[in-house]
Protein backbone atom coordinates (compact mmCIF):
# COMPACT_ATOMS: atom_id res chain seq x y z
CA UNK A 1 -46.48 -36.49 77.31
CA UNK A 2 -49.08 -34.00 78.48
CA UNK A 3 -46.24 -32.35 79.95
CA UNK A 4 -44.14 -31.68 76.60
CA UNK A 5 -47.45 -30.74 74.73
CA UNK A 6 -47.66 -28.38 77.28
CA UNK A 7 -44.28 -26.88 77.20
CA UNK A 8 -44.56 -26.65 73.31
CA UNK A 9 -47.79 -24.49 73.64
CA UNK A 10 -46.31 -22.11 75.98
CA UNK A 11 -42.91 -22.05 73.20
CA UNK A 12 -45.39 -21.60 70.17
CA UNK A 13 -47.35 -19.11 72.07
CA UNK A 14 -43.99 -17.31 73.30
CA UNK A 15 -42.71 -17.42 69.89
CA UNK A 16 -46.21 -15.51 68.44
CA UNK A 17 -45.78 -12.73 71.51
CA UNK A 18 -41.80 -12.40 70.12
CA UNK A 19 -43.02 -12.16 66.57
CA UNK A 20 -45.79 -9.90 66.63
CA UNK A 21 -43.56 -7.44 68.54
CA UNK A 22 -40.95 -7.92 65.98
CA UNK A 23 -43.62 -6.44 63.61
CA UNK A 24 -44.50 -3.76 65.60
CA UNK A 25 -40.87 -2.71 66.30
CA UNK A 26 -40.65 -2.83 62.75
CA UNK A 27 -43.48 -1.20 61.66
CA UNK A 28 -43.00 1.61 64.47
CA UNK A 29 -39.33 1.88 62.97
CA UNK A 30 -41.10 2.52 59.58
CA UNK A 31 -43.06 4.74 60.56
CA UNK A 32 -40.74 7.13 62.66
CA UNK A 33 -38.12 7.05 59.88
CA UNK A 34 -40.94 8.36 57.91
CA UNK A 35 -41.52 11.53 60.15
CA UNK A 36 -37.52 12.09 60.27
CA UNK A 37 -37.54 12.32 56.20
CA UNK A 38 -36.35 15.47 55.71
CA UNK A 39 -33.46 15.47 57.95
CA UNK A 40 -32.58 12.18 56.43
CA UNK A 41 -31.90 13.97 53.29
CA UNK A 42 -29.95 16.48 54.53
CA UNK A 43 -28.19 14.65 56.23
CA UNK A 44 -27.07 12.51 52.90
CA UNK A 45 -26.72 15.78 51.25
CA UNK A 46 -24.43 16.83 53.95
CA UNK A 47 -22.10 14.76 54.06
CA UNK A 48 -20.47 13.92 50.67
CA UNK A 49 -18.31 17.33 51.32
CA UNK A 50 -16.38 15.52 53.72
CA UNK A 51 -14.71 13.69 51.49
CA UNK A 52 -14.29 16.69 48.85
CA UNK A 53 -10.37 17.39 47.53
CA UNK A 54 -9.37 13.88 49.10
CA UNK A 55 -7.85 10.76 47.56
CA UNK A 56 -10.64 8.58 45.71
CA UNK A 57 -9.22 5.64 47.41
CA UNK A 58 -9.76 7.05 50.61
CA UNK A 59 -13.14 8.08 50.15
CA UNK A 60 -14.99 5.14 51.65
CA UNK A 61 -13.09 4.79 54.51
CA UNK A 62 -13.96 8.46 55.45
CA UNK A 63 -17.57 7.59 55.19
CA UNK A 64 -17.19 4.67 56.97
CA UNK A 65 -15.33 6.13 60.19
CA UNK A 66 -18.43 8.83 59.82
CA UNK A 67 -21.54 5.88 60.21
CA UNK A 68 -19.30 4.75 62.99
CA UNK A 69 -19.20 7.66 65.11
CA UNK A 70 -23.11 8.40 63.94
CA UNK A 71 -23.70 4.91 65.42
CA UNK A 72 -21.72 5.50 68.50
CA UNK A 73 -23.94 9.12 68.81
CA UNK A 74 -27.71 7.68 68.31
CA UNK A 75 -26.73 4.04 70.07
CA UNK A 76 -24.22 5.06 73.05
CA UNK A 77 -24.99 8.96 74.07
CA UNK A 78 -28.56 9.63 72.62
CA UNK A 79 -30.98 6.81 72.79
CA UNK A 80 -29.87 6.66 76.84
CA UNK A 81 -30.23 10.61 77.05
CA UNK A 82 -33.77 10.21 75.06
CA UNK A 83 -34.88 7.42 77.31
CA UNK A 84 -34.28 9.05 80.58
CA UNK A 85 -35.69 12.09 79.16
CA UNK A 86 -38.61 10.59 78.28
CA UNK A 87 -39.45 8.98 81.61
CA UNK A 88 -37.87 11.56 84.27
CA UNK A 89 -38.89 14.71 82.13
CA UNK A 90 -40.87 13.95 79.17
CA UNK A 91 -41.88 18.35 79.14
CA UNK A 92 -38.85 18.55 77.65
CA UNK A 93 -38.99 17.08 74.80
CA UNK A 94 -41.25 19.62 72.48
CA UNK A 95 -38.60 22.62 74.09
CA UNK A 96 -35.70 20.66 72.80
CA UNK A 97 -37.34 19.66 69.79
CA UNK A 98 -37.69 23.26 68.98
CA UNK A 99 -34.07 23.90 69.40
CA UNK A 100 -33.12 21.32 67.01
CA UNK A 101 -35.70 22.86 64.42
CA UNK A 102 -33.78 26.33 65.39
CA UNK A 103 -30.49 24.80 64.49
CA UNK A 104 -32.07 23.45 61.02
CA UNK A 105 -33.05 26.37 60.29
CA UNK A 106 -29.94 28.43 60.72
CA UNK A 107 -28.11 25.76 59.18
CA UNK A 108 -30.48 26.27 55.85
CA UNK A 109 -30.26 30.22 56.26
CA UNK A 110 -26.66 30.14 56.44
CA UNK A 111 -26.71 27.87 53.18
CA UNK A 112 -28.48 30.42 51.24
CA UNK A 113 -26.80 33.31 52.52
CA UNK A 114 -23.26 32.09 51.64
CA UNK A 115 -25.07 30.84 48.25
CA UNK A 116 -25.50 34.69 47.81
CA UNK A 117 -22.01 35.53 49.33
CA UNK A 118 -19.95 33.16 48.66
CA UNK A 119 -16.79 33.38 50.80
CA UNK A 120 -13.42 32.53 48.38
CA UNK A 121 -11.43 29.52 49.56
CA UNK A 122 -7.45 30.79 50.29
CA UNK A 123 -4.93 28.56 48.72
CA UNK A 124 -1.70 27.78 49.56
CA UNK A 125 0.58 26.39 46.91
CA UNK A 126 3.61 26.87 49.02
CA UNK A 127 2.26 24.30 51.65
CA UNK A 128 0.96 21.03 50.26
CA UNK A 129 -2.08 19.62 51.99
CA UNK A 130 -1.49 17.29 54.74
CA UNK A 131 -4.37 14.84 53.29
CA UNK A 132 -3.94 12.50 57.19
CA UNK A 133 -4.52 16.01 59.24
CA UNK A 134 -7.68 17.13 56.55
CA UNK A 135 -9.13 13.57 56.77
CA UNK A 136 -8.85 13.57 60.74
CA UNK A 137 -10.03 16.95 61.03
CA UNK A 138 -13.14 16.37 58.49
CA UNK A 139 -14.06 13.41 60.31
CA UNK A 140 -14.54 15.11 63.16
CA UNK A 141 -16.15 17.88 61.70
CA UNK A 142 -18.61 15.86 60.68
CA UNK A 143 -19.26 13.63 63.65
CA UNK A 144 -20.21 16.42 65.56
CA UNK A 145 -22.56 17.91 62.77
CA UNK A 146 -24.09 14.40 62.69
CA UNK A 147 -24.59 14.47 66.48
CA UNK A 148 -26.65 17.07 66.36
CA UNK A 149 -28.75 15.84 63.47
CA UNK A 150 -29.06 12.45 65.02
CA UNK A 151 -30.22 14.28 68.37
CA UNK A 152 -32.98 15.89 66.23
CA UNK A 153 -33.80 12.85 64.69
CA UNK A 154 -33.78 10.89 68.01
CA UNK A 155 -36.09 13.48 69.30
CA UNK A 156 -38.63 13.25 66.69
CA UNK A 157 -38.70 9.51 66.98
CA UNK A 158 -38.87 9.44 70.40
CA UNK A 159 -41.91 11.84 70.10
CA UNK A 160 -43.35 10.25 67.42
CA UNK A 161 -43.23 6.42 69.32
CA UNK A 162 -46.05 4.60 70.38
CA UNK A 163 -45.31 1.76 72.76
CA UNK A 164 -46.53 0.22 75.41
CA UNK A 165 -43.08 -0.51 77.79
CA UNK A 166 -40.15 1.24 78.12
CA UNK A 167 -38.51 -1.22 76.73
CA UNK A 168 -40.36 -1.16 73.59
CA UNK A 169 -39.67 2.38 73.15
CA UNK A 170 -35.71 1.35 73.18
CA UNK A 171 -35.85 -1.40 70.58
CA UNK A 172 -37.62 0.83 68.58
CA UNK A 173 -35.48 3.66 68.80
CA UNK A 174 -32.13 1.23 68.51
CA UNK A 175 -33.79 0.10 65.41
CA UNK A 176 -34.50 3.66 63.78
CA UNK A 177 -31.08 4.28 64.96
CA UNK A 178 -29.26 1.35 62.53
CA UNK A 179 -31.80 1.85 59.95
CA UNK A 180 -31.39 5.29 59.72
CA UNK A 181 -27.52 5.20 59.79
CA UNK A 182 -27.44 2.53 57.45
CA UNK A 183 -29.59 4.13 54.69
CA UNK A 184 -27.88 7.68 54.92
CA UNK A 185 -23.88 6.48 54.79
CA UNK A 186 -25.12 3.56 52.31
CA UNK A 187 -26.44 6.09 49.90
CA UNK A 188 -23.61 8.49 50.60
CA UNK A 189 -20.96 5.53 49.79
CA UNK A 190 -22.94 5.58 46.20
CA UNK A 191 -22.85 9.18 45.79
CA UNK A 192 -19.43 9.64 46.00
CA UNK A 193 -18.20 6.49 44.39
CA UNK A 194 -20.57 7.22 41.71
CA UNK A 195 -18.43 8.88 39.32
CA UNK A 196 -15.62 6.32 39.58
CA UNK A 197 -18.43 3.78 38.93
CA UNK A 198 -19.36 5.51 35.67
CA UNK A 199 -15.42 6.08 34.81
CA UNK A 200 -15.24 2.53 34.86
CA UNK A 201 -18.45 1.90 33.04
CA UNK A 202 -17.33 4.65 30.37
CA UNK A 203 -14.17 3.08 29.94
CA UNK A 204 -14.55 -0.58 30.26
CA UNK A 205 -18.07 -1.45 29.21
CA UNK A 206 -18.55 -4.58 26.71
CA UNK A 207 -21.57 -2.23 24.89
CA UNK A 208 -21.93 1.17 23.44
CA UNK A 209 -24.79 1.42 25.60
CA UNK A 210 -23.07 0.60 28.74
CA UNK A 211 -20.35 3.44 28.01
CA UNK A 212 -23.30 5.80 27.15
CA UNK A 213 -24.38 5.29 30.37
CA UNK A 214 -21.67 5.79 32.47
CA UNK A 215 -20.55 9.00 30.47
CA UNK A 216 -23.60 10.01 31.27
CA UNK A 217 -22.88 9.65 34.89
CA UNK A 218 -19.72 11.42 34.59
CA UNK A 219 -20.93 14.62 33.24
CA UNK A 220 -24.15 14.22 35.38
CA UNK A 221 -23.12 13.93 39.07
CA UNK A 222 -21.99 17.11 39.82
CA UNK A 223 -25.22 18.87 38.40
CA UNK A 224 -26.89 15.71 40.53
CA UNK A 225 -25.15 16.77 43.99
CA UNK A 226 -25.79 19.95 43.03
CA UNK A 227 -29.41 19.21 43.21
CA UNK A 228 -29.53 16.70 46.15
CA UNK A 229 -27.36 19.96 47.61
CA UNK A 230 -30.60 21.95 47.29
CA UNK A 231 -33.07 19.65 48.44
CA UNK A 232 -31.12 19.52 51.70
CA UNK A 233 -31.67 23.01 52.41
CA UNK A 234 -34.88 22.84 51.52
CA UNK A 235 -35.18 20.29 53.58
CA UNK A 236 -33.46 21.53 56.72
CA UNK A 237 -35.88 25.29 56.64
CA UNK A 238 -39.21 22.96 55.89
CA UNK A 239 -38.11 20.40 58.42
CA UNK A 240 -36.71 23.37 61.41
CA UNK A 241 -40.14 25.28 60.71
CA UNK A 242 -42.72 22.87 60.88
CA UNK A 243 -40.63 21.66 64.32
CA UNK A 244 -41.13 25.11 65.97
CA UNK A 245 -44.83 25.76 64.74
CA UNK A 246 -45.59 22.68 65.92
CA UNK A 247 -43.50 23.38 69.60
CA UNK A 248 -45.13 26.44 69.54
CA UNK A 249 -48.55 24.94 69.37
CA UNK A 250 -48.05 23.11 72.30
CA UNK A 251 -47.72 26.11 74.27
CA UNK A 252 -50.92 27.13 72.47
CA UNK A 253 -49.39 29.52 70.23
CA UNK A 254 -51.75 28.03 67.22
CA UNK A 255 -51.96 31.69 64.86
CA UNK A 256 -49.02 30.35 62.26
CA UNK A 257 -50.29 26.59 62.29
CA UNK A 258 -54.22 27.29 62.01
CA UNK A 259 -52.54 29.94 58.91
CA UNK A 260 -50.37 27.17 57.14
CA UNK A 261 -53.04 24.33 57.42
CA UNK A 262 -56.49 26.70 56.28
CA UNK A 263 -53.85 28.02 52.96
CA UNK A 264 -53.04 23.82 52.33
CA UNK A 265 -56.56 23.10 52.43
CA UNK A 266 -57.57 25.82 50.30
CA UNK A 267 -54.93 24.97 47.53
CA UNK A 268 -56.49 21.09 47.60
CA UNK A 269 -60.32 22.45 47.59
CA UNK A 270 -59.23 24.55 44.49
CA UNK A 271 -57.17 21.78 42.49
CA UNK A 272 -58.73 18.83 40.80
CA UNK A 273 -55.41 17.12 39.66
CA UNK A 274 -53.33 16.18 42.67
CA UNK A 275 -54.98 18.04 45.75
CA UNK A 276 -53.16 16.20 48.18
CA UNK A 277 -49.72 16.53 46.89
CA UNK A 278 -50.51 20.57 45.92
CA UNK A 279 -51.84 20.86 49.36
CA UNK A 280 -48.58 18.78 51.05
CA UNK A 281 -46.18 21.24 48.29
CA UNK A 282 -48.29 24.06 49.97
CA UNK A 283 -47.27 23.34 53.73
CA UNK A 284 -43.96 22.17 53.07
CA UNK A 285 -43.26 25.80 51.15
CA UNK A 286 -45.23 27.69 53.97
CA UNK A 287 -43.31 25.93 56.89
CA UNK A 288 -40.08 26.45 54.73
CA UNK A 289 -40.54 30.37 54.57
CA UNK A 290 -40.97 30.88 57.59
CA UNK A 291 -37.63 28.65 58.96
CA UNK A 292 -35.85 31.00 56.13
CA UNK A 293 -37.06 33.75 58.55
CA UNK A 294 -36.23 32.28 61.57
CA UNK A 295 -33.03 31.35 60.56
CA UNK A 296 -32.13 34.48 58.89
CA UNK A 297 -32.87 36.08 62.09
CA UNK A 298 -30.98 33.71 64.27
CA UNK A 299 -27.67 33.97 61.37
CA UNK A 300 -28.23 38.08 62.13
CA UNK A 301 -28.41 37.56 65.73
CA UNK A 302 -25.21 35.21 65.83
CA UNK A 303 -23.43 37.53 63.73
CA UNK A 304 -24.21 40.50 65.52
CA UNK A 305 -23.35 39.12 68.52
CA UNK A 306 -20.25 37.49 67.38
CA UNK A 307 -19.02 41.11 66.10
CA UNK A 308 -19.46 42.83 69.55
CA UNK A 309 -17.72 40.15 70.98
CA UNK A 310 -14.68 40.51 68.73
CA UNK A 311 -14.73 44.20 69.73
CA UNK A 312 -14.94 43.41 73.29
């Protein structure tokens, strides 16, 4: 009897050890997918173009090839890269970090300079479109585009990780992984069904209120992905900046970081309504400009180069 008693004390206490590190995978998960915010809105921002000019019925299924292949990235190619990384050459890490923020950046430049210069679309009316060959080919499209978001993201949860075992470290980042995947394609699915699900409300609802409603989300959405549009550059140039001041403040380059957090701590001693979110506005603006310069400067540097090489 003493024996069983025995055995169920070392199950109960097992089973406390399994649940408290349930809560800290959890709460670890939380707190990295905090930290990755921005690109998470890009990244839903992104993606509804994918499915742009192609059959409504079709439109789910795009998306949900996409969170596959964004699954197979973060589960299958980067949490083993980010792992190894970590333990055989963790000094890596804040270098490639910086090279994702370079990429955001860019990307966010390039966003507002072809908002500027917008290049016209050619169309062919002689050729129908080959809807199988444009789904294929955005798929891919964006599967790679997501691989290098999810690297960044990987990267910044990786860095951002505070466990205890190796193995910790993976749980958590397999967590971040399917949390993260599931809240960006889930909220893309309801962007681009959205219309259709105000359509149906417009057409088909029981009250006057009901069809209110979903007119109203008919003649809203476009202004509305318009808008999440925007907030996904902004996003990407706040999120690449504040990655490469705060790379280059490992290698003690501290001038543009010691600038950007003395100018939000000004703006909160001079505010008495909402210091911390004026001072918060004030970074994220600060660390925004200057991605918009860095990636203006990588788009000229790109294009310059890509023009000599044409020539050559």
């Amino acid at each position: 009897m003493s024996g069983l008693l025995a055995l169920l004390d070392d199950v109960a206490a097992l089973t406390k050890l399994a649940a408290a590190q349930l809560d800290d995978i959890s709460g670890q998960a939380a707190k990295v997918g905090a930290k990755t915010a921005g690109i998470l809105i890009d990244d839903t921002a992104v993606t509804p173009k994918y499915v742009h000019g192609l059959p409504a019925a079709r439109e789910l299924p795009i998306v949900w090839k996409i969170a596959r292949g964004s699954l197979f990235n973060k589960l299958v190619i980067l949490l083993p890269i980010a792992m190894l990384l970590n333990v055989f050459a963790p000094w890596l890490l804040s270098p490639l970090l910086m090279i994702g923020g370079a990429y955001l950046c860019y990307e966010g430049a390039e966003k507002i300079w072809h908002l500027f210069h917008p290049t016209p679309i050619p169309v062919d009316a002689e050729n129908p479109v080959d809807h199988a060959h444009l789904e294929e080919k955005r798929v891919a499209g964006a599967i790679k585009t997501d691989f290098i978001l999810s690297a960044e993201i990987m990267t910044i949860a990786l860095s951002s990780i505070e466990a205890s075992t190796v193995w910790m470290e993976g749980m958590v980042l397999a967590v971040v992984a399917v949390g993260i995947t599931a809240a960006v394609y889930g909220s893309v699915a309801l962007l681009v069904k959205a219309d259709d699900i105000g359509l149906k409300m417009a057409q088909d609802g029981h009250f006057g209120a009901t069809r209110a409603i979903g007119r109203g989300i008919v003649h809203g959405m476009p202004a509305f992905m318009e808008a999440v549009a925007g907030i996904g550059t902004a996003a990407m140039l706040w999120v690449g900046g504040s990655i490469i001041v705060h790379g280059l403040e490992s290698f003690d380059f501290t001038a543009i970081g010691h600038f950007v957090h003395d100018m939000s701590a000004s703006v909160r001693d001079a505010v008495s309504v909402a210091p911390g979110l004026l001072g918060w506005a004030t970074e994220a603006l600060l660390y925004g400009i200057f991605g918009l310069a860095v990636g203006m400067v990588l788009l000229g540097v790109i294009s310059l180069g890509s023009r000599i090489f044409q020539r050559g």
